[in-house]
PDB file of C-alpha atoms in Angstrom:
ATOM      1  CA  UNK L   1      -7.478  -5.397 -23.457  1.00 64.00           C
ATOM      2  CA  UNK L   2      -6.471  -3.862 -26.940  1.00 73.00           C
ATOM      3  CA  UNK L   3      -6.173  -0.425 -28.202  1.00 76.00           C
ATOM      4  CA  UNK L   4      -6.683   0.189 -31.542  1.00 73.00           C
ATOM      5  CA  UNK L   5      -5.250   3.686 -33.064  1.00 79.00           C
ATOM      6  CA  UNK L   6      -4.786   4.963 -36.022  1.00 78.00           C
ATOM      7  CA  UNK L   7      -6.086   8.250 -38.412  1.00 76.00           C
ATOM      8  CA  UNK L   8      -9.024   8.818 -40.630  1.00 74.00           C
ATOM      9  CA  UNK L   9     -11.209   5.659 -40.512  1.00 74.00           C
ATOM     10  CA  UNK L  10      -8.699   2.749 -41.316  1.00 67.00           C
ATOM     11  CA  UNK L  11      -8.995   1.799 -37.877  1.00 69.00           C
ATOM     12  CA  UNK L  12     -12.713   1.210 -37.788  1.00 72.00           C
ATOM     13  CA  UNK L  13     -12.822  -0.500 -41.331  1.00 72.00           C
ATOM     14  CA  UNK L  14     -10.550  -3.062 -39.997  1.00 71.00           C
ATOM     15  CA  UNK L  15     -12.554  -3.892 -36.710  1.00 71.00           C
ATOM     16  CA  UNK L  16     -15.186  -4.560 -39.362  1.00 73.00           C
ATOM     17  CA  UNK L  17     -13.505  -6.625 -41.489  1.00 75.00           C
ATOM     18  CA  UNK L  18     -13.118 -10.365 -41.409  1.00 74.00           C
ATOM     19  CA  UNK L  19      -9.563  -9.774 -41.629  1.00 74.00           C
ATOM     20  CA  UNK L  20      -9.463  -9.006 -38.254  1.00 72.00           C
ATOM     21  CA  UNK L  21      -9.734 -12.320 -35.689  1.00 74.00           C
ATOM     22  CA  UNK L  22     -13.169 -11.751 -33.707  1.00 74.00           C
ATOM     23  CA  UNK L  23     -11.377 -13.211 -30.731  1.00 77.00           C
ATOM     24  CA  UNK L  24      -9.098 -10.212 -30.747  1.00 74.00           C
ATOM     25  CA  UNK L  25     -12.216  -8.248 -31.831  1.00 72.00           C
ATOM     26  CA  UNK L  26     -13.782  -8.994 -28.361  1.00 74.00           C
ATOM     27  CA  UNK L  27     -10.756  -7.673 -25.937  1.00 72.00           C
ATOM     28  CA  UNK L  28     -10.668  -4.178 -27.979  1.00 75.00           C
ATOM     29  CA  UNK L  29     -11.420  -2.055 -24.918  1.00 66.00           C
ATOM     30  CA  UNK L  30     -10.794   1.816 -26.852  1.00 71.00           C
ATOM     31  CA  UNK L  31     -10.301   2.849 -30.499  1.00 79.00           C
ATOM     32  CA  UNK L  32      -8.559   6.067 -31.021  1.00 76.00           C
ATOM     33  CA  UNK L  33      -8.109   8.952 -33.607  1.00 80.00           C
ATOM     34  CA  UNK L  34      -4.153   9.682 -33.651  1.00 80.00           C
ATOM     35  CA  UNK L  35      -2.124  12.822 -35.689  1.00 80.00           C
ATOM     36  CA  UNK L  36       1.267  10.895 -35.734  1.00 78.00           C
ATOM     37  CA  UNK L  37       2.805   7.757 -36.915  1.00 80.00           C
ATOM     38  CA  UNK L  38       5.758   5.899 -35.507  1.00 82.00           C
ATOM     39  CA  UNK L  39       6.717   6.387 -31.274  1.00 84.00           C
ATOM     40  CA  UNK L  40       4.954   9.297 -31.094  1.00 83.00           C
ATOM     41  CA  UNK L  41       1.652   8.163 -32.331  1.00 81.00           C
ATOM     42  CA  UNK L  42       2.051   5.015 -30.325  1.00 76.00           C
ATOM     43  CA  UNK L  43       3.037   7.458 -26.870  1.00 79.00           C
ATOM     44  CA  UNK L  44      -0.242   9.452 -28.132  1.00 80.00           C
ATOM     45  CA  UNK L  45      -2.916   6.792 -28.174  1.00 78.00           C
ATOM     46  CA  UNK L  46      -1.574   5.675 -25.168  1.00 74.00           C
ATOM     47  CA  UNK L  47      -2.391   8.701 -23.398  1.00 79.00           C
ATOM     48  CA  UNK L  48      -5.764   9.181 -25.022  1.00 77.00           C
ATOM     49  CA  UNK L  49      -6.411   5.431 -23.405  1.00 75.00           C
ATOM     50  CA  UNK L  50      -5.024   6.377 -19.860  1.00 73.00           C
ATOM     51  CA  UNK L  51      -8.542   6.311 -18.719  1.00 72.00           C
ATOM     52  CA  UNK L  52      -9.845   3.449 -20.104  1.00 69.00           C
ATOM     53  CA  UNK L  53      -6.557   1.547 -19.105  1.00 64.00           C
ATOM     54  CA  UNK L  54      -6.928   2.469 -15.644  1.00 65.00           C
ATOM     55  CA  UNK L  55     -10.572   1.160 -15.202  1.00 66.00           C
ATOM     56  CA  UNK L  56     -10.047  -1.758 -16.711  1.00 67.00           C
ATOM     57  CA  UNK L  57      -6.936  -2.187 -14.105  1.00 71.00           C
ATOM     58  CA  UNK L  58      -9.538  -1.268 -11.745  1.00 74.00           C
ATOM     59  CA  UNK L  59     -11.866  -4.042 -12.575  1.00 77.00           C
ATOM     60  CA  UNK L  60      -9.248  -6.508 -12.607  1.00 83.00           C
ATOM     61  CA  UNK L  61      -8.309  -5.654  -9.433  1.00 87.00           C
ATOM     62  CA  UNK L  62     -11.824  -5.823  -7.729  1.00 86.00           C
ATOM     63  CA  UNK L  63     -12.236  -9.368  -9.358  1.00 89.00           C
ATOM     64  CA  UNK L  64      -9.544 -10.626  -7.975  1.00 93.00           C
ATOM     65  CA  UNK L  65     -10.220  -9.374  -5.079  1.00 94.00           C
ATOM     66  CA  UNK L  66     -14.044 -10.122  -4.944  1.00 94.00           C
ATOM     67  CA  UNK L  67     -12.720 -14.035  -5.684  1.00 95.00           C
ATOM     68  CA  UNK L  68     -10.349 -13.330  -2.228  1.00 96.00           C
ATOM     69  CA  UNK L  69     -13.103 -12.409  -0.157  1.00 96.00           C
ATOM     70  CA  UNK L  70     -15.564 -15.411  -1.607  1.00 96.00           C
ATOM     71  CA  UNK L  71     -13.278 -17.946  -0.354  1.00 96.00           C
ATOM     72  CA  UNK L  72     -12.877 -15.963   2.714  1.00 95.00           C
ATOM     73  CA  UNK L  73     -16.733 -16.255   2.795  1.00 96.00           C
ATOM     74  CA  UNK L  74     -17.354 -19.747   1.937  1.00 95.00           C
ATOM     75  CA  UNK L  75     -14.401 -20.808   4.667  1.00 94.00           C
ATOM     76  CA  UNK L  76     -12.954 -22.899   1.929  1.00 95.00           C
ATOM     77  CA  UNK L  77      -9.462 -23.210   2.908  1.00 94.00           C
ATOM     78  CA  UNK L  78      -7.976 -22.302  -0.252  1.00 96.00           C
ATOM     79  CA  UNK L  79      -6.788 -19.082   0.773  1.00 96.00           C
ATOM     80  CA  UNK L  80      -4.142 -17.568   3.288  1.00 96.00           C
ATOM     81  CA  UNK L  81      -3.346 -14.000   4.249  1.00 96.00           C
ATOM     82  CA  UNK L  82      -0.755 -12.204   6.756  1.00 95.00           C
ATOM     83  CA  UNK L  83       2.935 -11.994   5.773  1.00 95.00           C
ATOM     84  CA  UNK L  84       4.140 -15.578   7.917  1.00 93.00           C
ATOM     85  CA  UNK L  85       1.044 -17.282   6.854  1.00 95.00           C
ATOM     86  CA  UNK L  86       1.981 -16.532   3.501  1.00 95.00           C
ATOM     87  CA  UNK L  87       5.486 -17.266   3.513  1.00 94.00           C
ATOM     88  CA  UNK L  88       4.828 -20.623   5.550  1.00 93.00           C
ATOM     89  CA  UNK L  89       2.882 -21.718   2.331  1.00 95.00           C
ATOM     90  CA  UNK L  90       5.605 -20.787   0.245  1.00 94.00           C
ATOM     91  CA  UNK L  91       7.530 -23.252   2.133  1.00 91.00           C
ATOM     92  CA  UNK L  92       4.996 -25.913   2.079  1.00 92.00           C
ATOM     93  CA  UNK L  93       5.138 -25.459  -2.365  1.00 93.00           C
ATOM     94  CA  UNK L  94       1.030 -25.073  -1.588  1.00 95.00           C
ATOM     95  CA  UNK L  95       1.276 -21.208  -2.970  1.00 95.00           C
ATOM     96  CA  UNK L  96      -0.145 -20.301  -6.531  1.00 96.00           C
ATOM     97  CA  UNK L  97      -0.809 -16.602  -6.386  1.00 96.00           C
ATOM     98  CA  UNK L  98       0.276 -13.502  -4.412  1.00 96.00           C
ATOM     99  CA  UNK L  99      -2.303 -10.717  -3.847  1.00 97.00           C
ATOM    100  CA  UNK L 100      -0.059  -7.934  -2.872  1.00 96.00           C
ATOM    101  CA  UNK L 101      -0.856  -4.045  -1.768  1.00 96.00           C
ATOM    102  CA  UNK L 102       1.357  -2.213  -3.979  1.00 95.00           C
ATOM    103  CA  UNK L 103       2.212  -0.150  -1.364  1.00 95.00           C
ATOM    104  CA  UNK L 104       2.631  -2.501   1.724  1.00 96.00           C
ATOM    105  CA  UNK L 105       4.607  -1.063   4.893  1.00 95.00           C
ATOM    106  CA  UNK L 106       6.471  -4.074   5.766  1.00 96.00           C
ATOM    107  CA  UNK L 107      10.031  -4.233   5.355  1.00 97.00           C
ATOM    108  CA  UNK L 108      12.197  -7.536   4.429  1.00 96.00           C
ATOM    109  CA  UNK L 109      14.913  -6.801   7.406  1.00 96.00           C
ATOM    110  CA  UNK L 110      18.093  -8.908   7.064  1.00 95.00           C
ATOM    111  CA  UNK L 111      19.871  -8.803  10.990  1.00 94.00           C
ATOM    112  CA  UNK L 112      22.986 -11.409  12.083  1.00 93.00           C
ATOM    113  CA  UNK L 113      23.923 -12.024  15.746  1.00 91.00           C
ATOM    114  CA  UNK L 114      26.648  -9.543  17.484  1.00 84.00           C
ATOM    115  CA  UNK L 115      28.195 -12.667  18.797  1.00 66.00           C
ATOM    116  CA  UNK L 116      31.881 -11.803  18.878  1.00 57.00           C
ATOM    117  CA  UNK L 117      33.349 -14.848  20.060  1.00 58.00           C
ATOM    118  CA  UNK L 118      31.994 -15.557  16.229  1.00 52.00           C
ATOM    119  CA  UNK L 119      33.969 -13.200  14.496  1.00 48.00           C
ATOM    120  CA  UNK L 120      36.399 -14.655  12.623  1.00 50.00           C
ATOM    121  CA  UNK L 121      39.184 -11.802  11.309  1.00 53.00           C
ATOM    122  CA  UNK L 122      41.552 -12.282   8.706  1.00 54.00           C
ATOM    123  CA  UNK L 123      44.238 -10.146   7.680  1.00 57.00           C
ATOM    124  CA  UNK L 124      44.477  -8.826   4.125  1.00 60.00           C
ATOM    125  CA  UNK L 125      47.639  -8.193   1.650  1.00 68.00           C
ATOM    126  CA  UNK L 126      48.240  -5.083   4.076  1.00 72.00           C
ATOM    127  CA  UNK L 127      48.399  -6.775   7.450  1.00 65.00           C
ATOM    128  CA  UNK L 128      45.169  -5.246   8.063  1.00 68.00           C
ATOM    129  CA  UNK L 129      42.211  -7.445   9.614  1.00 57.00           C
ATOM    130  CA  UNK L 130      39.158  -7.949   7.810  1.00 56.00           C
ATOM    131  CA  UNK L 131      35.882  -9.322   9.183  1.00 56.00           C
ATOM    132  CA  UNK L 132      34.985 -12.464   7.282  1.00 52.00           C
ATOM    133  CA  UNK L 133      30.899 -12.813   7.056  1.00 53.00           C
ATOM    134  CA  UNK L 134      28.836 -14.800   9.617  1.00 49.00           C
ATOM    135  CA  UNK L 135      27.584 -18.019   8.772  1.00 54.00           C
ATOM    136  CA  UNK L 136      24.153 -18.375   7.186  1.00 61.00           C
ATOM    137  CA  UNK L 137      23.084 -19.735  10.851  1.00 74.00           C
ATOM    138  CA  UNK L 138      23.415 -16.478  11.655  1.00 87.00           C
ATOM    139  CA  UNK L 139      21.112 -14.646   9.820  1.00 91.00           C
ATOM    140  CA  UNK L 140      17.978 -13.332  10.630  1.00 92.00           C
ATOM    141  CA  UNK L 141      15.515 -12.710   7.861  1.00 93.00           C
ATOM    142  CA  UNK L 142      12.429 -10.603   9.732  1.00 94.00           C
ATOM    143  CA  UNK L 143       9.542  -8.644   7.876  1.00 95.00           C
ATOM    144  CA  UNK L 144       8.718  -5.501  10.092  1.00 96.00           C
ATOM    145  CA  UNK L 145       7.147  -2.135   9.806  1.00 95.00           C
ATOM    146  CA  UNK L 146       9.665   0.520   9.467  1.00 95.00           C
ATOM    147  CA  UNK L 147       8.143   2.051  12.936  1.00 96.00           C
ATOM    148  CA  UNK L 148       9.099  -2.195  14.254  1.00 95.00           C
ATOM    149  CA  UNK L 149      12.743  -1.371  12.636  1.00 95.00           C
ATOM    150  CA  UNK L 150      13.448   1.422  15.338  1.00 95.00           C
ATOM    151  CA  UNK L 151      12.259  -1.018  18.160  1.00 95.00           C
ATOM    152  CA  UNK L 152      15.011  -2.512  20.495  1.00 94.00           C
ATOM    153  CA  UNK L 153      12.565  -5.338  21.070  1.00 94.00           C
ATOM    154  CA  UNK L 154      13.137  -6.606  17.741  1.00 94.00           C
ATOM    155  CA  UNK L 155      17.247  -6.695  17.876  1.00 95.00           C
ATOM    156  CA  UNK L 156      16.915  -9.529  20.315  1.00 93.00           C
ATOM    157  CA  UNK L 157      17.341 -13.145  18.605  1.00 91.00           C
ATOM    158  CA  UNK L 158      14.132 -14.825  20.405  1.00 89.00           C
ATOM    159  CA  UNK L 159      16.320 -18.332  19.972  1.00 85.00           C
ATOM    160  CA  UNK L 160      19.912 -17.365  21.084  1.00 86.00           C
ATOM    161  CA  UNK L 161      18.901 -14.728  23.394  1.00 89.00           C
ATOM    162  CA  UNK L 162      22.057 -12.960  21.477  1.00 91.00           C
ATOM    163  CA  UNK L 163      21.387  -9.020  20.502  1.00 93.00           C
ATOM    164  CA  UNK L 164      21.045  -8.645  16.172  1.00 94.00           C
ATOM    165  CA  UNK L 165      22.194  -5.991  14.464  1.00 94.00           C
ATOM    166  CA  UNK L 166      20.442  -4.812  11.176  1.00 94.00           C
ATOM    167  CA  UNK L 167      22.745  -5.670   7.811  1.00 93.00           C
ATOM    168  CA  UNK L 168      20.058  -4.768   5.511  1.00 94.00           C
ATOM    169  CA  UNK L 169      16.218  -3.948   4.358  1.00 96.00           C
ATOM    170  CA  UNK L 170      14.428  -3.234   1.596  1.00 96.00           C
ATOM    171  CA  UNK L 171      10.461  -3.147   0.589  1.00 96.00           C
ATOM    172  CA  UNK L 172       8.424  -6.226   1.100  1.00 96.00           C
ATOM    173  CA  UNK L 173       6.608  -5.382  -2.122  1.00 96.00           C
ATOM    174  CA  UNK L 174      10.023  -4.947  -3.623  1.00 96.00           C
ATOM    175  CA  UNK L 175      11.204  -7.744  -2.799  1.00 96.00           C
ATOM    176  CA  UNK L 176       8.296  -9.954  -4.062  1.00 96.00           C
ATOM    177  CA  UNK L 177       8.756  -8.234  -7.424  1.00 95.00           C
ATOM    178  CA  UNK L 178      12.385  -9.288  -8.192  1.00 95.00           C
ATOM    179  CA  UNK L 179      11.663 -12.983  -6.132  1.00 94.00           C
ATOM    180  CA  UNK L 180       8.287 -14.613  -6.798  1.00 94.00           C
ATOM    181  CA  UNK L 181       9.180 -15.911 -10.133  1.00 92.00           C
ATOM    182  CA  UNK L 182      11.546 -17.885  -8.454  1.00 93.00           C
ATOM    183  CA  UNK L 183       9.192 -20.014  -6.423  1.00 92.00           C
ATOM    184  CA  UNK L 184       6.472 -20.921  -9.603  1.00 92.00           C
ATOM    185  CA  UNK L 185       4.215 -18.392  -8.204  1.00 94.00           C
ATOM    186  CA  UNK L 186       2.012 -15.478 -10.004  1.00 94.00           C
ATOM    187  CA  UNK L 187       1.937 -11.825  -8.428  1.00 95.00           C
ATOM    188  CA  UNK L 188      -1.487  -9.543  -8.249  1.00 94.00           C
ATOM    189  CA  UNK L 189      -0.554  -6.287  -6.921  1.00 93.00           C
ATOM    190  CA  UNK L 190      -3.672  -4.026  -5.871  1.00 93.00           C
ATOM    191  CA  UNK L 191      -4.178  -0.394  -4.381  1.00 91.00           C
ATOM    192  CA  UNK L 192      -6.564   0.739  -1.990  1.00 92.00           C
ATOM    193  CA  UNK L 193      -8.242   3.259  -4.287  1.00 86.00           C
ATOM    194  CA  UNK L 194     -11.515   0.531  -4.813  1.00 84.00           C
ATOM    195  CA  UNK L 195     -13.803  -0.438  -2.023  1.00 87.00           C
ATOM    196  CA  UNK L 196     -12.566  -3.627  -2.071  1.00 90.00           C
ATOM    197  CA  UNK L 197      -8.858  -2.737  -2.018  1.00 92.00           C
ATOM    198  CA  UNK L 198      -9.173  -0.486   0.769  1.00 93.00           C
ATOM    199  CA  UNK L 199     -11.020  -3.128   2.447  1.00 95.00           C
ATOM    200  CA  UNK L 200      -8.391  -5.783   1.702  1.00 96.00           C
ATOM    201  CA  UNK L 201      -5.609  -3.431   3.182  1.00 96.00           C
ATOM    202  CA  UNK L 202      -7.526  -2.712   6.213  1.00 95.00           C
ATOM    203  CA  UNK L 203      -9.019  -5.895   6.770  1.00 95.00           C
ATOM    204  CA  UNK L 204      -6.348  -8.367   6.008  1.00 96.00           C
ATOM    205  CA  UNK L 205      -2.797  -6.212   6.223  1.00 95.00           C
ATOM    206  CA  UNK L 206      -2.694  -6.055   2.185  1.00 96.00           C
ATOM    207  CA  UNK L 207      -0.679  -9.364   2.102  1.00 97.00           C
ATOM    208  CA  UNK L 208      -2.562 -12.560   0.824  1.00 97.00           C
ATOM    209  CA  UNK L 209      -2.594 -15.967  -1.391  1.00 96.00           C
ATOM    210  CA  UNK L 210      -4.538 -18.530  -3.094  1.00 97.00           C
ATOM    211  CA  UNK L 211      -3.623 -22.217  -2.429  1.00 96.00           C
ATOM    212  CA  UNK L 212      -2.442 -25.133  -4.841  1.00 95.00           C
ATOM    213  CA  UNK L 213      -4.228 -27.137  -2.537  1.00 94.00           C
ATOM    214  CA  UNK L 214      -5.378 -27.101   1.120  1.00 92.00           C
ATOM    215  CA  UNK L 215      -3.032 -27.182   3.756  1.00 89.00           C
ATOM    216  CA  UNK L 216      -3.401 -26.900   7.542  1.00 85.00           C
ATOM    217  CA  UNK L 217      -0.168 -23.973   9.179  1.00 77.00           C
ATOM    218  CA  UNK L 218       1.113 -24.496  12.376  1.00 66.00           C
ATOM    219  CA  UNK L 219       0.256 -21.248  13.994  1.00 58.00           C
ATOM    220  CA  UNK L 220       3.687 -21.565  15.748  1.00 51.00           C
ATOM    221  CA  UNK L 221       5.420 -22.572  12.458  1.00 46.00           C
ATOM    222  CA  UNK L 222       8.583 -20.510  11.918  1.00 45.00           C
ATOM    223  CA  UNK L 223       9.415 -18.309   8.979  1.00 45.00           C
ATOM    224  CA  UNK L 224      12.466 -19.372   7.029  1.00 43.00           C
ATOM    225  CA  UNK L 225      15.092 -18.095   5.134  1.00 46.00           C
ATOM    226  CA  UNK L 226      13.913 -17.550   1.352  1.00 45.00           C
ATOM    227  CA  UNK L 227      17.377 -19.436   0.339  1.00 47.00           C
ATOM    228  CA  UNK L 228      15.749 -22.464   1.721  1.00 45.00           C
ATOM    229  CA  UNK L 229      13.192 -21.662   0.393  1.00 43.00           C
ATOM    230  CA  UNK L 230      14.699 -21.780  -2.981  1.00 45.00           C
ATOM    231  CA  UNK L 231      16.423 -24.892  -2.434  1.00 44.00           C
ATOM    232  CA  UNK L 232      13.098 -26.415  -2.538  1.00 40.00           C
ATOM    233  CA  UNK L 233      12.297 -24.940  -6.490  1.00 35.00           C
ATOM    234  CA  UNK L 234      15.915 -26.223  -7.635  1.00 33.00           C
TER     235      UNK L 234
END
């Protein structure tokens, strides 16, 4: 939506005129009387807008998530939700959008195997050893709650049997911000302050996507590394 601002009545003489393109004229969403020109008047009629802004982020919000729930509804196929479901689409290229809860508790948790007889030291200038990294094989990329971070359970490598120790984490929702430009795909991120968000984060773990096209995911399939995942946008 636009904002127009501006003092005394130039503002509304130009959404009159035919100066000003009707297609434009249609997404005007507030018009504002501001005392300043410059930064600060811009800063001002942004703040006399807050409230308009925020519905209309509102609205987008339960569209898109009204459009989730229809294709839930009509059991079309064209939709996936849950964090491995989602990333197993990534992997298949079948992803277009990301519906995201902008404040998901999931963590991207990067562990390696404690495998010492893998631990290849070197020694540096100062005859001191240095620990070279793991190979890639070795890395572990889980997504876990941070109450699943302080569980032993999860510092076992289901494959190896080998114990993992944690090298890193950060915020799913985080994550997805810096990354999903990087695989062609679009991000939504909601809250859970509309009836529909709050039922999208109850409902369906506030992680969700719409489909290219229709794919059928191995309930078993495995969740890969996101640097293969790249290699398959290069």
């Amino acid at each position: 939506g636009l904002i127009l601002a501006g003092s005394a009545d130039f503002k509304n003489d130009l959404a009159k005129t035919d100066m000003f393109d009707p297609r434009l004229l249609a997404r005007v969403i507030k018009i504002v009387d501001i005392a300043y020109g410059g930064e600060n008047g811009f800063d001002q009629a942004i703040e006399l807008a807050r409230e308009t802004m925020t519905n209309v982020k509102f609205m987008q919000e339960r569209k898109i998530i009204s459009s989730f729930f229809e294709e839930i509804a009509r059991d079309t196929g064209m939709v996936v939700y849950g964090v491995q479901d989602v990333f197993n689409a990534i992997e298949l290229n079948a992803l277009e959008r990301i519906l995201l809860y902008e404040d998901l508790n999931v963590n991207r948790v990067i562990m390696r195997i404690k495998d010492p007889s893998q631990q290849q030291n070197k020694k540096d200038e100062n005859g001191e050893e240095v620990e070279e990294e793991l190979p890639t094989k070795n890395i572990r990329i889980l997504y876990l709650t941070p109450e699943q971070v302080k569980d032993p359970r999860y510092y076992k490598d289901p494959e190896t049997k080998m114990d993992l120790e944690l090298v890193d984490q950060e915020p799913l929702t985080d994550w997805f911000l810096e990354n999903y430009d990087k695989f062609g795909l679009s991000l939504h991120l909601c809250t859970n302050k509309s009836a529909e968000g709050s039922q999208f984060v109850r409902g369906f773990g506030g992680i969700a996507g719409f489909l290219r096209y229709k794919v059928e995911l191995d309930p078993a399939m495995h969740i890969v590394d996101e640097e293969d995942l790249e290699e398959d946008f290069i």
